[in-house]
Short mmCIF file of C-alpha atoms in Angstrom, two decimals:
data_model
loop_
_atom_site.label_atom_id
_atom_site.label_comp_id
_atom_site.label_asym_id
_atom_site.label_seq_id
_atom_site.Cartn_x
_atom_site.Cartn_y
_atom_site.Cartn_z
CA MET W 3 -61.94 -131.97 1.75
CA ILE W 4 -65.65 -131.33 1.13
CA THR W 5 -67.24 -133.51 -1.50
CA GLU W 6 -70.66 -133.15 -3.05
CA ALA W 7 -72.73 -136.30 -3.43
CA ALA W 8 -73.47 -137.19 -7.04
CA PRO W 9 -76.79 -138.72 -8.08
CA ILE W 10 -76.60 -142.51 -8.07
CA LYS W 11 -77.86 -144.08 -11.26
CA ARG W 12 -79.16 -147.61 -11.29
CA LEU W 13 -76.87 -150.14 -12.87
CA ARG W 14 -78.69 -152.10 -15.56
CA LEU W 15 -77.55 -155.02 -17.64
CA GLU W 16 -78.09 -154.06 -21.25
CA SER W 17 -78.24 -157.64 -22.49
CA ILE W 18 -81.18 -158.44 -20.21
CA ASP W 19 -82.96 -155.23 -21.18
CA ILE W 20 -82.56 -155.90 -24.89
CA VAL W 21 -83.92 -159.45 -24.62
CA ARG W 22 -86.83 -158.23 -22.54
CA GLY W 23 -87.47 -155.37 -24.98
CA VAL W 24 -87.61 -157.64 -28.02
CA ILE W 25 -90.00 -159.92 -26.16
CA MET W 26 -92.28 -156.99 -25.33
CA ILE W 27 -92.42 -156.06 -29.02
CA LEU W 28 -93.31 -159.64 -30.01
CA MET W 29 -95.98 -159.80 -27.31
CA ALA W 30 -97.82 -156.89 -28.93
CA LEU W 31 -98.00 -158.89 -32.17
CA ASP W 32 -99.94 -161.69 -30.49
CA HIS W 33 -102.35 -159.30 -28.80
CA THR W 34 -102.88 -157.30 -31.98
CA ARG W 35 -103.83 -160.56 -33.70
CA ASP W 36 -106.17 -161.42 -30.80
CA PHE W 37 -108.15 -158.20 -31.19
CA LEU W 38 -107.84 -157.43 -34.89
CA GLY W 39 -107.08 -160.72 -36.63
CA LYS W 40 -109.44 -163.40 -37.84
CA THR W 41 -110.93 -165.46 -35.00
CA GLY W 42 -112.79 -168.72 -34.49
CA PHE W 43 -109.98 -171.29 -34.73
CA ASN W 44 -106.72 -172.26 -33.05
CA PRO W 45 -103.78 -170.75 -34.99
CA THR W 46 -101.42 -173.51 -33.83
CA ASP W 47 -103.67 -176.43 -34.80
CA PRO W 48 -101.89 -178.07 -37.78
CA ALA W 49 -105.22 -179.38 -39.09
CA ASN W 50 -106.72 -175.91 -39.57
CA THR W 51 -103.97 -173.30 -39.64
CA THR W 52 -101.63 -171.95 -42.30
CA VAL W 53 -97.86 -171.86 -42.02
CA PRO W 54 -97.63 -168.03 -41.70
CA LEU W 55 -100.40 -167.92 -39.11
CA PHE W 56 -98.86 -170.78 -37.13
CA PHE W 57 -95.48 -169.09 -36.88
CA THR W 58 -97.07 -165.71 -36.11
CA ARG W 59 -98.50 -167.33 -32.99
CA TRP W 60 -95.61 -169.71 -32.35
CA ILE W 61 -92.90 -167.03 -32.27
CA THR W 62 -94.76 -165.24 -29.49
CA HIS W 63 -94.66 -168.37 -27.31
CA ILE W 64 -91.25 -167.20 -26.15
CA CYS W 65 -92.72 -164.14 -24.42
CA ALA W 66 -94.19 -165.62 -21.23
CA PRO W 67 -91.21 -167.87 -20.38
CA VAL W 68 -88.87 -164.88 -20.75
CA PHE W 69 -91.09 -162.75 -18.48
CA PHE W 70 -90.93 -165.32 -15.72
CA LEU W 71 -87.27 -166.26 -16.18
CA LEU W 72 -86.02 -162.66 -16.16
CA THR W 73 -88.28 -161.77 -13.23
CA GLY W 74 -86.27 -164.27 -11.20
CA THR W 75 -82.99 -163.03 -12.67
CA GLY W 76 -83.86 -159.43 -11.87
CA ALA W 77 -84.75 -160.42 -8.31
CA TYR W 78 -81.33 -161.98 -7.78
CA LEU W 79 -79.54 -159.01 -9.32
CA SER W 80 -81.40 -156.62 -7.01
CA LEU W 81 -79.47 -158.17 -4.12
CA ARG W 82 -76.70 -155.82 -5.20
CA ARG W 83 -78.62 -153.00 -3.52
CA LYS W 84 -81.11 -154.82 -1.26
CA SER W 85 -80.82 -157.18 1.68
CA LYS W 86 -82.66 -160.49 1.45
CA HIS W 87 -85.29 -159.18 3.81
CA GLU W 88 -85.81 -156.07 1.66
CA LEU W 89 -85.98 -158.20 -1.49
CA SER W 90 -88.49 -160.57 0.11
CA GLN W 91 -90.69 -157.66 1.15
CA PHE W 92 -90.42 -156.11 -2.31
CA LEU W 93 -91.39 -159.32 -4.07
CA PHE W 94 -94.32 -159.96 -1.74
CA THR W 95 -95.82 -156.48 -2.04
CA ARG W 96 -95.29 -156.31 -5.80
CA GLY W 97 -96.95 -159.70 -6.10
CA LEU W 98 -100.03 -158.39 -4.34
CA TRP W 99 -99.96 -155.33 -6.61
CA LEU W 100 -99.89 -157.53 -9.72
CA ILE W 101 -102.91 -159.48 -8.52
CA PHE W 102 -104.78 -156.19 -8.18
CA LEU W 103 -103.64 -155.14 -11.65
CA GLU W 104 -104.81 -158.44 -13.14
CA LEU W 105 -108.23 -158.52 -11.50
CA VAL W 106 -109.09 -154.82 -11.67
CA LEU W 107 -107.09 -152.43 -13.84
CA PHE W 108 -105.86 -154.77 -16.56
CA ARG W 109 -109.13 -156.69 -16.74
CA CYS W 110 -111.44 -153.68 -16.86
CA PHE W 111 -109.32 -151.11 -18.72
CA GLY W 112 -107.18 -153.36 -20.91
CA PHE W 113 -108.51 -156.73 -21.98
CA GLN W 114 -112.25 -156.24 -21.70
CA PHE W 115 -113.33 -152.59 -21.38
CA ASN W 116 -116.22 -153.56 -19.10
CA PHE W 117 -116.96 -153.84 -15.40
CA ASP W 118 -119.59 -156.58 -15.37
CA TYR W 119 -117.20 -159.39 -14.41
CA HIS W 120 -119.23 -161.88 -16.41
CA MET W 121 -115.96 -163.38 -17.62
CA THR W 122 -112.64 -163.06 -15.83
CA LEU W 123 -109.38 -164.76 -16.76
CA LEU W 124 -106.55 -165.36 -14.31
CA ASN W 125 -103.82 -164.62 -16.78
CA VAL W 126 -100.11 -163.90 -16.96
CA LEU W 127 -100.00 -161.16 -14.30
CA TRP W 128 -101.80 -163.49 -11.91
CA ALA W 129 -99.19 -166.25 -12.33
CA LEU W 130 -96.31 -163.77 -12.28
CA ALA W 131 -97.67 -162.34 -9.02
CA TRP W 132 -97.78 -165.70 -7.28
CA SER W 133 -94.35 -166.59 -8.65
CA MET W 134 -93.00 -163.44 -6.99
CA ILE W 135 -94.81 -164.21 -3.74
CA VAL W 136 -93.36 -167.74 -3.64
CA LEU W 137 -89.92 -166.37 -4.51
CA SER W 138 -90.26 -163.89 -1.63
CA ALA W 139 -90.03 -166.93 0.68
CA LEU W 140 -87.42 -168.82 -1.36
CA VAL W 141 -84.87 -165.98 -1.32
CA TYR W 142 -83.88 -166.92 2.23
CA LEU W 143 -82.54 -170.23 0.89
CA PRO W 144 -79.18 -170.62 -0.87
CA ALA W 145 -79.47 -169.74 -4.56
CA SER W 146 -78.41 -173.28 -5.51
CA LEU W 147 -81.42 -174.75 -3.68
CA VAL W 148 -83.78 -172.23 -5.29
CA THR W 149 -82.38 -173.17 -8.70
CA THR W 150 -82.76 -176.89 -7.99
CA PHE W 151 -86.34 -176.35 -6.86
CA GLY W 152 -87.14 -174.55 -10.12
CA VAL W 153 -85.44 -177.07 -12.41
CA VAL W 154 -87.07 -180.07 -10.70
CA MET W 155 -90.50 -178.45 -10.96
CA ILE W 156 -90.01 -177.76 -14.66
CA ALA W 157 -88.70 -181.24 -15.44
CA SER W 158 -91.15 -183.30 -13.40
CA HIS W 159 -94.51 -181.54 -13.49
CA ASN W 160 -95.69 -183.45 -16.59
CA LEU W 161 -95.85 -186.53 -14.38
CA LEU W 162 -99.04 -184.90 -13.07
CA ASP W 163 -100.73 -184.76 -16.49
CA SER W 164 -102.70 -187.95 -15.95
CA PHE W 165 -104.28 -186.64 -12.77
CA ARG W 166 -107.71 -185.17 -13.46
CA SER W 167 -109.67 -183.12 -10.97
CA SER W 168 -112.20 -180.30 -11.05
CA ASN W 169 -111.03 -179.06 -7.66
CA PRO W 170 -110.42 -175.29 -7.91
CA LEU W 171 -107.07 -175.60 -6.14
CA TRP W 172 -105.87 -178.13 -8.73
CA SER W 173 -106.98 -175.78 -11.51
CA ILE W 174 -104.98 -172.96 -9.93
CA LEU W 175 -101.93 -175.17 -9.60
CA HIS W 176 -101.81 -177.23 -12.78
CA SER W 177 -104.89 -177.74 -14.94
CA PRO W 178 -106.60 -174.77 -16.67
CA ASN W 179 -110.28 -174.75 -15.80
CA PHE W 180 -113.12 -172.73 -14.36
CA ILE W 181 -112.86 -172.12 -10.63
CA LEU W 182 -116.14 -170.22 -10.56
CA ALA W 183 -119.08 -170.90 -12.87
CA VAL W 184 -122.39 -169.40 -11.90
CA PRO W 185 -125.01 -167.93 -14.28
CA GLN W 186 -123.66 -164.39 -14.15
CA HIS W 187 -119.99 -164.84 -13.35
CA PHE W 188 -117.21 -167.08 -14.65
CA VAL W 189 -113.58 -167.17 -13.53
CA PHE W 190 -111.16 -169.21 -15.63
CA VAL W 191 -107.55 -170.02 -14.72
CA ALA W 192 -105.58 -169.58 -17.95
CA TYR W 193 -102.13 -169.59 -16.30
CA PRO W 194 -101.84 -172.35 -13.66
CA LEU W 195 -98.96 -171.69 -11.29
CA ILE W 196 -97.01 -174.89 -11.94
CA PRO W 197 -94.44 -174.67 -13.45
CA TRP W 198 -94.33 -170.86 -13.88
CA VAL W 199 -93.15 -170.66 -10.27
CA GLY W 200 -90.36 -173.04 -11.26
CA VAL W 201 -89.30 -170.90 -14.22
CA THR W 202 -89.04 -167.86 -11.95
CA ALA W 203 -87.00 -169.83 -9.42
CA ALA W 204 -84.66 -171.04 -12.19
CA GLY W 205 -84.32 -167.44 -13.35
CA TYR W 206 -83.26 -166.47 -9.83
CA GLY W 207 -80.43 -168.99 -10.10
CA LEU W 208 -79.51 -167.65 -13.54
CA GLY W 209 -78.82 -164.28 -11.96
CA GLN W 210 -75.67 -165.68 -10.37
CA ILE W 211 -73.84 -165.88 -13.68
CA TYR W 212 -73.92 -162.10 -14.10
CA SER W 213 -71.20 -161.80 -11.48
CA TRP W 214 -68.91 -164.03 -13.57
CA ALA W 215 -66.28 -162.87 -16.02
CA SER W 216 -67.69 -162.18 -19.49
CA GLY W 217 -65.99 -165.13 -21.19
CA ARG W 218 -67.15 -167.65 -18.60
CA ARG W 219 -70.69 -166.26 -18.66
CA ARG W 220 -70.96 -166.37 -22.45
CA THR W 221 -69.66 -169.93 -22.55
CA PHE W 222 -72.27 -170.95 -19.99
CA LEU W 223 -75.14 -169.27 -21.89
CA LEU W 224 -74.08 -170.86 -25.17
CA ARG W 225 -73.77 -174.35 -23.70
CA VAL W 226 -77.06 -174.16 -21.84
CA GLY W 227 -78.83 -172.72 -24.88
CA VAL W 228 -77.55 -175.47 -27.17
CA GLY W 229 -78.21 -178.10 -24.50
CA LEU W 230 -81.82 -177.08 -23.88
CA THR W 231 -82.58 -176.81 -27.59
CA THR W 232 -81.01 -180.20 -28.28
CA ALA W 233 -82.94 -181.74 -25.39
CA PHE W 234 -86.16 -180.41 -26.90
CA VAL W 235 -85.45 -181.98 -30.30
CA VAL W 236 -84.46 -185.33 -28.79
CA LEU W 237 -87.34 -185.59 -26.29
CA ARG W 238 -89.90 -184.37 -28.80
CA GLY W 239 -88.59 -186.85 -31.33
CA LEU W 240 -89.01 -189.70 -28.84
CA ASN W 241 -92.62 -188.53 -28.45
CA TYR W 242 -92.98 -190.16 -25.05
CA TYR W 243 -92.58 -187.66 -22.18
CA GLY W 244 -92.63 -183.92 -21.71
CA ASP W 245 -95.89 -182.87 -23.35
CA PRO W 246 -99.47 -184.15 -23.01
CA VAL W 247 -100.05 -183.89 -26.78
CA ARG W 248 -97.98 -186.12 -29.07
CA TRP W 249 -96.91 -184.95 -32.49
CA THR W 250 -98.35 -186.84 -35.44
CA THR W 251 -97.77 -187.20 -39.17
CA GLN W 252 -99.85 -184.65 -41.08
CA LYS W 253 -101.09 -184.17 -44.65
CA ALA W 254 -97.74 -182.69 -45.73
CA ALA W 255 -94.19 -182.60 -44.37
CA ALA W 256 -94.47 -178.90 -43.51
CA PHE W 257 -97.51 -179.53 -41.36
CA THR W 258 -95.81 -182.47 -39.67
CA VAL W 259 -93.12 -179.97 -38.62
CA LEU W 260 -95.87 -177.75 -37.24
CA SER W 261 -97.23 -180.68 -35.23
CA PHE W 262 -93.72 -181.33 -33.91
CA LEU W 263 -93.42 -177.70 -32.76
CA ASN W 264 -96.95 -177.46 -31.38
CA THR W 265 -96.26 -178.00 -27.69
CA ASN W 266 -98.60 -177.25 -24.81
CA LYS W 267 -98.53 -173.81 -23.17
CA TYR W 268 -101.45 -174.12 -20.72
CA PRO W 269 -99.78 -175.18 -18.50
CA PRO W 270 -96.34 -174.94 -20.14
CA SER W 271 -95.01 -178.42 -20.65
CA LEU W 272 -91.39 -179.40 -20.19
CA LEU W 273 -91.03 -179.47 -23.99
CA PHE W 274 -92.66 -176.05 -24.35
CA LEU W 275 -90.14 -174.60 -21.90
CA LEU W 276 -87.17 -176.35 -23.52
CA MET W 277 -88.36 -175.06 -26.90
CA THR W 278 -88.56 -171.45 -25.66
CA LEU W 279 -85.88 -171.17 -22.97
CA GLY W 280 -83.18 -172.76 -25.14
CA PRO W 281 -83.40 -169.98 -27.76
CA THR W 282 -83.71 -167.45 -24.91
CA MET W 283 -80.31 -168.52 -23.58
CA LEU W 284 -78.86 -168.30 -27.07
CA PHE W 285 -80.32 -164.81 -27.45
CA LEU W 286 -78.80 -163.75 -24.11
CA TRP W 287 -75.48 -165.17 -25.31
CA ALA W 288 -75.69 -163.34 -28.65
CA VAL W 289 -76.25 -159.91 -27.09
CA ASP W 290 -74.01 -160.37 -24.05
CA GLY W 291 -71.07 -158.81 -25.82
CA GLY W 292 -73.04 -155.77 -27.03
CA THR W 293 -76.32 -154.68 -28.55
CA PRO W 294 -76.58 -154.62 -32.36
CA ARG W 295 -77.46 -151.17 -33.64
CA PHE W 296 -80.75 -152.30 -35.20
CA LEU W 297 -81.95 -153.63 -31.83
CA ARG W 298 -81.14 -150.55 -29.77
CA PRO W 299 -84.67 -149.08 -29.93
CA ALA W 300 -85.89 -152.21 -28.15
CA LEU W 301 -83.78 -151.21 -25.14
CA VAL W 302 -86.32 -148.53 -24.32
CA PHE W 303 -89.11 -151.10 -23.96
CA GLY W 304 -86.85 -153.46 -22.01
CA LYS W 305 -86.17 -150.81 -19.39
CA VAL W 306 -89.87 -150.20 -18.69
CA PRO W 307 -91.57 -153.57 -19.30
CA MET W 308 -94.49 -153.14 -16.89
CA PHE W 309 -95.22 -149.61 -18.09
CA TYR W 310 -95.26 -150.90 -21.68
CA PHE W 311 -97.40 -153.89 -20.71
CA LEU W 312 -100.03 -151.73 -19.03
CA LEU W 313 -100.20 -149.34 -22.00
CA HIS W 314 -100.13 -151.68 -24.96
CA MET W 315 -103.35 -153.58 -24.29
CA PRO W 316 -105.64 -150.53 -23.87
CA LEU W 317 -104.09 -149.04 -27.01
CA ILE W 318 -104.75 -152.19 -29.06
CA HIS W 319 -108.27 -152.49 -27.68
CA LEU W 320 -108.96 -148.81 -28.40
CA LEU W 321 -107.69 -149.29 -31.94
CA ALA W 322 -110.15 -152.18 -32.32
CA VAL W 323 -112.97 -149.90 -31.10
CA ILE W 324 -112.06 -147.24 -33.68
CA VAL W 325 -111.86 -149.78 -36.50
CA CYS W 326 -115.16 -151.33 -35.43
CA TYR W 327 -116.95 -147.98 -35.44
CA ALA W 328 -115.51 -147.04 -38.82
CA ARG W 329 -116.65 -150.36 -40.29
CA TYR W 330 -119.99 -151.02 -38.57
CA GLY W 331 -121.13 -147.68 -37.14
CA GLN W 332 -121.44 -149.22 -33.66
CA VAL W 333 -119.01 -150.65 -31.13
CA HIS W 334 -120.92 -152.59 -28.48
CA TRP W 335 -119.12 -155.83 -29.45
CA MET W 336 -115.82 -154.35 -28.27
CA PHE W 337 -117.19 -154.05 -24.73
CA GLU W 338 -118.76 -157.49 -24.49
CA SER W 339 -117.05 -160.66 -23.30
CA PRO W 340 -119.86 -162.85 -21.96
CA ASN W 341 -118.02 -166.19 -22.06
CA LEU W 342 -114.70 -167.85 -22.80
CA GLY W 343 -115.57 -168.32 -26.47
CA LYS W 344 -116.10 -164.57 -26.83
CA PHE W 345 -113.04 -163.25 -25.08
CA PRO W 346 -111.68 -160.59 -24.89
CA ILE W 347 -114.27 -159.17 -27.31
CA THR W 348 -117.31 -160.47 -29.15
CA PRO W 349 -116.24 -160.51 -32.82
CA PRO W 350 -118.82 -158.81 -35.07
CA PRO W 351 -119.91 -160.65 -38.25
CA GLY W 352 -117.00 -160.82 -40.68
CA TRP W 353 -114.54 -159.43 -38.14
CA GLY W 354 -110.80 -159.72 -38.56
CA PHE W 355 -108.04 -158.55 -40.87
CA SER W 356 -105.59 -160.62 -42.89
CA LEU W 357 -102.10 -161.24 -41.50
CA PRO W 358 -100.37 -158.47 -43.53
CA VAL W 359 -102.79 -155.90 -42.12
CA VAL W 360 -102.32 -157.29 -38.61
CA TYR W 361 -98.57 -156.84 -38.99
CA LEU W 362 -99.04 -153.22 -40.11
CA LEU W 363 -101.29 -152.51 -37.13
CA TRP W 364 -98.75 -154.16 -34.83
CA ALA W 365 -96.01 -151.87 -36.16
CA PHE W 366 -98.26 -148.87 -35.55
CA VAL W 367 -98.86 -149.93 -31.92
CA VAL W 368 -95.16 -150.41 -31.18
CA ILE W 369 -94.13 -147.12 -32.78
CA ALA W 370 -96.95 -145.25 -31.02
CA LEU W 371 -95.79 -146.55 -27.62
CA TYR W 372 -92.14 -145.65 -28.12
CA PRO W 373 -92.26 -141.95 -27.09
CA ALA W 374 -94.15 -142.63 -23.86
CA CYS W 375 -91.82 -145.51 -22.93
CA ARG W 376 -88.75 -143.42 -23.70
CA TRP W 377 -90.06 -140.64 -21.48
CA PHE W 378 -90.76 -143.03 -18.60
CA ALA W 379 -87.36 -144.74 -18.95
CA ALA W 380 -85.68 -141.32 -18.67
CA LEU W 381 -87.83 -140.50 -15.64
CA LYS W 382 -86.81 -143.73 -13.91
CA GLN W 383 -83.18 -142.98 -14.65
CA ARG W 384 -83.40 -139.52 -13.06
CA ARG W 385 -85.55 -140.33 -10.06
CA SER W 386 -86.04 -143.11 -7.53
CA ASP W 387 -89.50 -142.34 -6.14
CA PRO W 388 -91.03 -145.51 -4.64
CA TRP W 389 -94.19 -145.23 -6.79
CA LEU W 390 -92.12 -145.70 -9.95
CA SER W 391 -91.38 -149.30 -8.96
CA TYR W 392 -95.09 -150.12 -9.16
CA LEU W 393 -94.98 -149.45 -12.91
#
């Protein structure tokens, strides 16, 4: 018999894609608010914020932990078609690529629209890159040890909170700070590596459950989701360990709740990760049996997360440029980010829209990106060119 080889399509887990896709949509909300919302105060500070503004920022806290967790999960699942050596090489080279994206393409053509390097942030792509590089070494260990490494790092790193140092290495590892500060150039570590590396390692361990039977997997996701969420409520209520900032009684009960939920993201505290990863597990459990019809458009974004990520920021920034020109007749502010207080743009006098307008602009950004992401998802499905994996 003579058989003709059929094209091999990549097997994808729809539940992971849908969770990732929803997170990508939420991420655009936070960045739309950064560029086009009112600036000058911390939206999660109970003393100065409003309830709608707080939750607009708070809901997007889930984005980064999901990025890192599912990066590890995806790495484990890729062992279906890669050897450990191939996976290690892939993670290492893609980590180097993400560092380049962070420091060059994303910085100059996304966040800041300038090439002066007066102000540079080591942001999410930077931490994700190093998490992949570390994981490229960890994959040679048994998955149980990688998981243990990740969980211990997440649970114990707040023991380091009392240690203060201006050493650049310590800033890279745990404490956000400037690692370069000279008159013309500043480099600030916004995403220290601990415990993001741990979240990625824990995600690698999570990948194991996707070889289990559906019933066993869903039971595990539900129990872990409830357990992590409960642990957050209990530990936060004790107000002793897990976050460097304690919650306090505020001027009204609603704002006391905001203080309770206002955990530290930079670096992500144990309580921050319990607060975000618990609902993530519950979300994975909820969609494990099938994707609700109203969420199916998010699948497109979940299949091409890096492509979406690299497109959404320039689009939002360009939209800010257009709005600025229409309102002020000049746009130089949109290309200036001289210091951390004026990042990623220098807000013109009176800059910023109300929350309802920000939400409308966010919807426009997401809808505008859909056709391009759908095209690229179809391209990835049809072809397996190596360059596609870089996007």
